[in-house]
Coordinates of C-alpha atoms (C1' of nucleotides) in Angstrom, one line a residue:
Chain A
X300 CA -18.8 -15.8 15.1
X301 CA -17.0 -13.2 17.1
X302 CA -18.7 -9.4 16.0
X303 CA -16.9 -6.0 16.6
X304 CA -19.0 -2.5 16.4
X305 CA -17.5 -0.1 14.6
X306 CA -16.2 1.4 18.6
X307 CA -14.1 -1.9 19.0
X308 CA -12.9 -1.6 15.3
X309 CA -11.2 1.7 16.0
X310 CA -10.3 1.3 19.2
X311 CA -8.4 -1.9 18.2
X312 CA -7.0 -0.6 14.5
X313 CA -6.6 2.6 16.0
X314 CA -8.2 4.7 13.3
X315 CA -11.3 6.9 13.9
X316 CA -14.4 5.5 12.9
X317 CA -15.5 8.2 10.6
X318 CA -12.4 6.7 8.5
X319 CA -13.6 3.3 8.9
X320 CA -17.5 4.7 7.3
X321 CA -15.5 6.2 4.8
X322 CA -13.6 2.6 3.6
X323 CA -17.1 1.2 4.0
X324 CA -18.5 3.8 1.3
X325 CA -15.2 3.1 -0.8
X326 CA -15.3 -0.6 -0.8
X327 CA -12.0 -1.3 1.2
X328 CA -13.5 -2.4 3.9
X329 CA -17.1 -4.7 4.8
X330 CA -19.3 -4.8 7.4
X331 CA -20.8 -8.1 8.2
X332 CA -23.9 -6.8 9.1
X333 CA -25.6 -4.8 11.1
X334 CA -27.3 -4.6 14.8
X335 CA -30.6 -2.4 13.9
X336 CA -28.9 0.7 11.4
X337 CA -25.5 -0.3 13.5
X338 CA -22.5 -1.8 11.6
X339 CA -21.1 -5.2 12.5
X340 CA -17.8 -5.8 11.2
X341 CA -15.8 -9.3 11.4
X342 CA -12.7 -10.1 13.1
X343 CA -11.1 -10.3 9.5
X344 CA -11.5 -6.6 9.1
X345 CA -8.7 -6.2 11.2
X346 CA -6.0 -8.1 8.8
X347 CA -7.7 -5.9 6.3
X348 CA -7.4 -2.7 8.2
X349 CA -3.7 -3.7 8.7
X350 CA -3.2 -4.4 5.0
X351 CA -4.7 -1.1 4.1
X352 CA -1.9 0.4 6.1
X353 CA 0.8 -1.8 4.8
X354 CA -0.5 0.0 1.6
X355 CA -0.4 3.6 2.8
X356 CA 2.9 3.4 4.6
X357 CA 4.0 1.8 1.1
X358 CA 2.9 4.9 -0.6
X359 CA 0.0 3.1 -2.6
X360 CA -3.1 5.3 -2.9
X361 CA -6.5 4.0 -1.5
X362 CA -7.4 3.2 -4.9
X363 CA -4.4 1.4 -5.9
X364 CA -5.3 -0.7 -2.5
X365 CA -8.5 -1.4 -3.3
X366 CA -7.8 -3.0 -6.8
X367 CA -5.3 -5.5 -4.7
X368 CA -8.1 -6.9 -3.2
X369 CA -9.9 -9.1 -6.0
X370 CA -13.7 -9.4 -5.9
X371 CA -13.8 -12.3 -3.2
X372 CA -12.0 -10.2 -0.4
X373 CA -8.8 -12.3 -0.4
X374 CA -5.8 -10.2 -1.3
X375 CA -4.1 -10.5 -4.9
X376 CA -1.0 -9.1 -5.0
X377 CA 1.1 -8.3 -8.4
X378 CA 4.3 -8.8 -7.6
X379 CA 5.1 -6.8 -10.6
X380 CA 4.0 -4.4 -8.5
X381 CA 5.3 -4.5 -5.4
X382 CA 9.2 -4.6 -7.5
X383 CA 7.9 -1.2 -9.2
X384 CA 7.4 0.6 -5.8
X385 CA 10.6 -1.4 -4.3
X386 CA 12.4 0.9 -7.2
X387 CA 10.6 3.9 -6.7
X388 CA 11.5 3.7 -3.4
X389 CA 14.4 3.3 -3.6
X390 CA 14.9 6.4 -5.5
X391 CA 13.3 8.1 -3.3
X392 CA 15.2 7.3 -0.3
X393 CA 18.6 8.0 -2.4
X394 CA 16.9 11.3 -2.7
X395 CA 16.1 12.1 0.7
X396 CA 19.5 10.9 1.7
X397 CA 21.0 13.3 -0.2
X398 CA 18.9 16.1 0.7
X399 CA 19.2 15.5 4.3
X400 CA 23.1 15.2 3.9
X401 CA 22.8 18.5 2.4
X402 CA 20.4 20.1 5.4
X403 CA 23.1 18.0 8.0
X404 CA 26.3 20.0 6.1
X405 CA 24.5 23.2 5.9
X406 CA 23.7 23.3 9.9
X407 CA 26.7 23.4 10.7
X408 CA 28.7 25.2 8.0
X409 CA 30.9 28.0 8.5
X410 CA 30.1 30.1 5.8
X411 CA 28.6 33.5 7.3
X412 CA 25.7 32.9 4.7
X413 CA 24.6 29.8 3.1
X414 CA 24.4 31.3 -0.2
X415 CA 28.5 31.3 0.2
X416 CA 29.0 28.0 1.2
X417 CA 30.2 25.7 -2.1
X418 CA 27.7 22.4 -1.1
X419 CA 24.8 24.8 -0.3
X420 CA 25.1 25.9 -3.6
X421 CA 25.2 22.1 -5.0
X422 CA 22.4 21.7 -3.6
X423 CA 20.9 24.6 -4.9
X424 CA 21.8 23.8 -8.4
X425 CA 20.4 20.2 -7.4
X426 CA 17.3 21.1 -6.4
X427 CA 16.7 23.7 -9.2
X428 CA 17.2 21.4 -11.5
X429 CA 14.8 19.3 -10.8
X430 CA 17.0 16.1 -9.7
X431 CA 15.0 16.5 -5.9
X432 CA 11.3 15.8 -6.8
X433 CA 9.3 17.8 -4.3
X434 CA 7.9 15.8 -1.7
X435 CA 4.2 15.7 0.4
X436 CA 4.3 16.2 4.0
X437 CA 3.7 13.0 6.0
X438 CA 0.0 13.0 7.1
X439 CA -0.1 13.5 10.9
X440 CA -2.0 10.8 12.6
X441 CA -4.9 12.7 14.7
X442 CA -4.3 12.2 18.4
Chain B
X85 CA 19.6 45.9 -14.7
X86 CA 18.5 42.7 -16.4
X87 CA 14.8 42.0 -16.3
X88 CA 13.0 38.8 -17.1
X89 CA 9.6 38.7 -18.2
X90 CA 7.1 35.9 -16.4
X91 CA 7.5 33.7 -19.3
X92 CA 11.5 33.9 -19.3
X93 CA 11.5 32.7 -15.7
X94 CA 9.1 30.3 -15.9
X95 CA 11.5 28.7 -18.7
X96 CA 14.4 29.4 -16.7
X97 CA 12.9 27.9 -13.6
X98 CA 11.0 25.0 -14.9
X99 CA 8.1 26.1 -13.2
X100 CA 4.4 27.4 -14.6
X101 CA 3.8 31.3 -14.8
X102 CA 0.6 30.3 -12.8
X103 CA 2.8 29.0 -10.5
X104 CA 5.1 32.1 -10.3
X105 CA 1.9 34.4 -9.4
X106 CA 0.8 32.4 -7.1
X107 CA 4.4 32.4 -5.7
X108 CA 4.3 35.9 -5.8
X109 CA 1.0 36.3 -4.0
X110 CA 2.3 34.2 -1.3
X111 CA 5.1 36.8 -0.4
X112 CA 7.6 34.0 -1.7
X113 CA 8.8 35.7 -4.5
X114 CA 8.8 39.1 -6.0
X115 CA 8.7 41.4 -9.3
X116 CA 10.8 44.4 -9.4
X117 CA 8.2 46.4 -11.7
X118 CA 5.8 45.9 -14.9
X119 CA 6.1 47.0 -18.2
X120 CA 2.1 48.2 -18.4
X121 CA 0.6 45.4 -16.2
X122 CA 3.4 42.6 -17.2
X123 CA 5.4 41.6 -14.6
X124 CA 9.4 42.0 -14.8
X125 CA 11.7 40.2 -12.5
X126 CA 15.1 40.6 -11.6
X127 CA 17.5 38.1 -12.3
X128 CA 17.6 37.2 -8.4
X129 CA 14.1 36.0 -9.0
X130 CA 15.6 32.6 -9.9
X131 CA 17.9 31.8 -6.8
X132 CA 15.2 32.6 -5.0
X133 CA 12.8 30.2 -6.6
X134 CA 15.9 27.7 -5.8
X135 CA 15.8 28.1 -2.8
X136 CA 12.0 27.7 -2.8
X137 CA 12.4 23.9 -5.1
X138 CA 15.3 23.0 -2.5
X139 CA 13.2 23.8 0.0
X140 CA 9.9 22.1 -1.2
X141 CA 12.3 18.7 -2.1
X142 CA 13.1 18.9 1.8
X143 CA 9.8 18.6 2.5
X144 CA 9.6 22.2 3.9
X145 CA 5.9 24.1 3.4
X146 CA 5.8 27.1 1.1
X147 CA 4.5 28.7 4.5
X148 CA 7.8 27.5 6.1
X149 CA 9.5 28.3 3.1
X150 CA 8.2 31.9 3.2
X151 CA 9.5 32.1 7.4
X152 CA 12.7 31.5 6.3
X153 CA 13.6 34.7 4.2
X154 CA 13.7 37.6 6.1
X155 CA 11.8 40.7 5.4
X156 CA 14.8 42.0 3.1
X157 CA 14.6 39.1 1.5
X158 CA 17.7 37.5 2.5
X159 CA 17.7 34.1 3.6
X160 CA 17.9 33.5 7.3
X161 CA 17.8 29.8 7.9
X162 CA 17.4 28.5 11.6
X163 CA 20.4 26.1 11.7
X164 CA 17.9 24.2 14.5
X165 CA 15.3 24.0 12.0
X166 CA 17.5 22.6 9.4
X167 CA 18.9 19.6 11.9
X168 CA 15.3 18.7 12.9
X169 CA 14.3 18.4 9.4
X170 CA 17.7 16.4 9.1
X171 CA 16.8 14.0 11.8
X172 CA 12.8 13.9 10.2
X173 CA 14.5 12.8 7.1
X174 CA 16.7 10.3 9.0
X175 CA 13.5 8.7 10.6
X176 CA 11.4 8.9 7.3
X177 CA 14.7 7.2 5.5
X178 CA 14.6 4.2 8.0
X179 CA 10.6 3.5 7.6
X180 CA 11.2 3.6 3.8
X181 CA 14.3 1.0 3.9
X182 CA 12.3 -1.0 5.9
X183 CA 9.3 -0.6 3.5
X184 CA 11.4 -1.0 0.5
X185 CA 12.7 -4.6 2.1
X186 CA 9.3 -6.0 2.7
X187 CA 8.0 -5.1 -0.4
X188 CA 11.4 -6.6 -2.1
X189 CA 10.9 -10.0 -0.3
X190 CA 7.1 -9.9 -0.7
X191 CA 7.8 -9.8 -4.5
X192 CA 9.7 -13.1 -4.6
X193 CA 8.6 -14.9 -1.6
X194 CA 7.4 -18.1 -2.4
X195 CA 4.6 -18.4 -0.4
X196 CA 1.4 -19.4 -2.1
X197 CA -0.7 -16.6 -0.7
X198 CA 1.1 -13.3 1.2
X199 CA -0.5 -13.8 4.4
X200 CA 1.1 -16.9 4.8
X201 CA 4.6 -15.7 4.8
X202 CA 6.2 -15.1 8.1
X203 CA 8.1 -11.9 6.8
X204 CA 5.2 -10.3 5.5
X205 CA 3.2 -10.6 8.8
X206 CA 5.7 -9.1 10.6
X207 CA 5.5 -6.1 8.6
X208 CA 2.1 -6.0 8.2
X209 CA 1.9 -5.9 11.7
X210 CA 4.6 -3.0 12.3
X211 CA 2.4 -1.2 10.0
X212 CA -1.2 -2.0 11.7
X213 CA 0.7 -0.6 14.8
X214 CA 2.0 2.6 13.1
X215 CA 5.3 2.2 13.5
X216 CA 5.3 2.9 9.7
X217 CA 3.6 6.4 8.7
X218 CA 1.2 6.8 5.5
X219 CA 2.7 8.8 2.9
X220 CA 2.0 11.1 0.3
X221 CA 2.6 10.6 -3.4
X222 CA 5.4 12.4 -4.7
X223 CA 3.9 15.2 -6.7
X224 CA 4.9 14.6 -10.3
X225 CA 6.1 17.9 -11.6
X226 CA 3.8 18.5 -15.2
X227 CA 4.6 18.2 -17.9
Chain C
dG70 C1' -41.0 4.2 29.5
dT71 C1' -37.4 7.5 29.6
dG72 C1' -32.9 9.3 28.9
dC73 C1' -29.0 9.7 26.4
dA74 C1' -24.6 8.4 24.5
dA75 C1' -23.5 6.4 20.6
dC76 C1' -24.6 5.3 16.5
dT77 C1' -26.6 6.5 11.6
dT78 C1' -26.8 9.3 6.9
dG79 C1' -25.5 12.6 3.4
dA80 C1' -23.5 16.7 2.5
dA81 C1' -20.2 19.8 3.1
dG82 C1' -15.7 21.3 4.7
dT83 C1' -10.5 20.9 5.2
dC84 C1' -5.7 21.1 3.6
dA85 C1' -1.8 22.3 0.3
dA86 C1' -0.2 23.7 -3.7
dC87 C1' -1.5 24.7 -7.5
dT88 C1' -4.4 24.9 -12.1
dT89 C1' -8.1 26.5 -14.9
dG90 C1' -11.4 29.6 -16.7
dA91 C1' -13.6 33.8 -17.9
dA92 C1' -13.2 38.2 -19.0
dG93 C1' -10.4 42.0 -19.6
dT94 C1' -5.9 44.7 -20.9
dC95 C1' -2.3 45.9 -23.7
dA96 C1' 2.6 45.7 -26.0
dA97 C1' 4.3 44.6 -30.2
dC98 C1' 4.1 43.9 -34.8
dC99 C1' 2.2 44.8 -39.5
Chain D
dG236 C1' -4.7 52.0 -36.3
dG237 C1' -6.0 47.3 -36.2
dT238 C1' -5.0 42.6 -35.0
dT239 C1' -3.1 39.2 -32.2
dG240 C1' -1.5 36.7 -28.7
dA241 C1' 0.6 37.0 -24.4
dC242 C1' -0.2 38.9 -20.5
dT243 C1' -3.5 40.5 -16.5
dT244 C1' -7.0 39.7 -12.4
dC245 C1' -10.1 37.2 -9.6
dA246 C1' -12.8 33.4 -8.6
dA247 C1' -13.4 28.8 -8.6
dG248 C1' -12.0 24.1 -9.4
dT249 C1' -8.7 20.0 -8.5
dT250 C1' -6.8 16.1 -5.8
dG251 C1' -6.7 12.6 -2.0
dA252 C1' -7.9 11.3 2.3
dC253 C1' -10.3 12.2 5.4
dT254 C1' -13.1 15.1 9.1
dT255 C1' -17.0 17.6 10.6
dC256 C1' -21.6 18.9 10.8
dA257 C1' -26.6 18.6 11.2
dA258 C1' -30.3 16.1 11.9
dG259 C1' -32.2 11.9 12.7
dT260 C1' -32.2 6.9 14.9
dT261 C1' -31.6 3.5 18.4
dG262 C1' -29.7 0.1 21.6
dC263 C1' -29.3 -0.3 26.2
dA264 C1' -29.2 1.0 31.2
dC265 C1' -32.2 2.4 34.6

DNA sequence: GTGCAACTTGAAGTCAACTTGAAGTCAACC
DNA sequence: GGTTGACTTCAAGTTGACTTCAAGTTGCAC
């Protein structure tokens, strides 16, 4: 059976290995065994690795992740689920579509100050209210 | 000249009076006096902190947030800066469609298992490539 | 056998945006 | 003038997803 070290792992899932340690400690991830104190890992890890990110990019939290992953390692899905974050998606992008209509109008709008410009101040009242959660900065992936 | 105690503005605003001295020790917002050591804002207090949700809701830092005011705290917003976030949101937007599609088919694909249907793999793999960035939650304002 | 890069561990640090806690002050009301 | 409760400050804690560090192995090439 084909063995990666934890070198090949990252280089092929392109993640650092320290992050790949750190699913090991938080159960996403197994190693198949080691060489001396140093991890083996399966070819399978990779799917894994690439459902992990599936996740992420979905906006599931590691946790969340791990709990779709039943006890034997095979991934069990609640489509219940995946409708729920359809939705919340969804509402997000209506948000951001708005918001980045809004930034679009207000870059090129006349008005000598934004504060005098009628959308601006839509927007305003938009965001003040509430309607437009805040959001979290995309993560950067180190380089 | 109407002034608002920290509790008025935090009721106004929908926002913690934590959250308003922390705003003010950032440089984002400021009190026009104190009544013995109690704060008292002036009624501009609240555009500002508008500004600040609309700001946050476009994904903007508070450090960003606090560039964009100029020292007499009027707001000077790079029209550049607002078209780049535009286009951010534009890319962000796509990945999330696409995201919100795969999850939608996922959800009543018929395929016994997940990694046996066709769409699913492609995604997974867009996302094992990175083509799809991780996300952060939404902050949930409390409650 | 020797060197050393690459691995190992566990603990601690980072980041952003706040929140919480302890201990103190004080304005307003009775 | 005494109580009370809302304010104040400053420090430390929280959250999630990692990264970084120090110190200790070790597999492998020579």
């Amino acid at each position: 059976m084909e063995s990666l070290d934890i070198t090949e792992v990252a280089r092929r899932a392109g993640v650092p290995a320290s992050t790949l340690r750190f699913y090991e400690e938080k159960g996403l991830i197994a190693s198949i065994g080691r060489r001396g104190l140093h991890r083996l890992f399966g070819a399978g890890v990779l799917e894994r690795l690439a459902l992990i990110a599936l996740g992420r990019a979905a906006g599931f939290s590691l946790d969340d992740i791990a709990r779709m992953f039943s006890p034997d390692g095979q991934p069990s899905i609640d489509r219940q689920m995946l409708t729920a974050k359809a939705d919340e998606l969804d509402r997000t992008i209506r948000q951001l579509s708005a918001m980045r209509d809004g930034l679009r109008h207000a870059a090129v709008c006349p008005a000598p100050s934004h504060m005098e410009c009628p959308t601006f101040r839509r927007i305003l009242q938009a965001a003040a209210s509430g309607a437009l959660g805040p959001r979290r900065k995309t993560r950067v992936r180190s380089p």
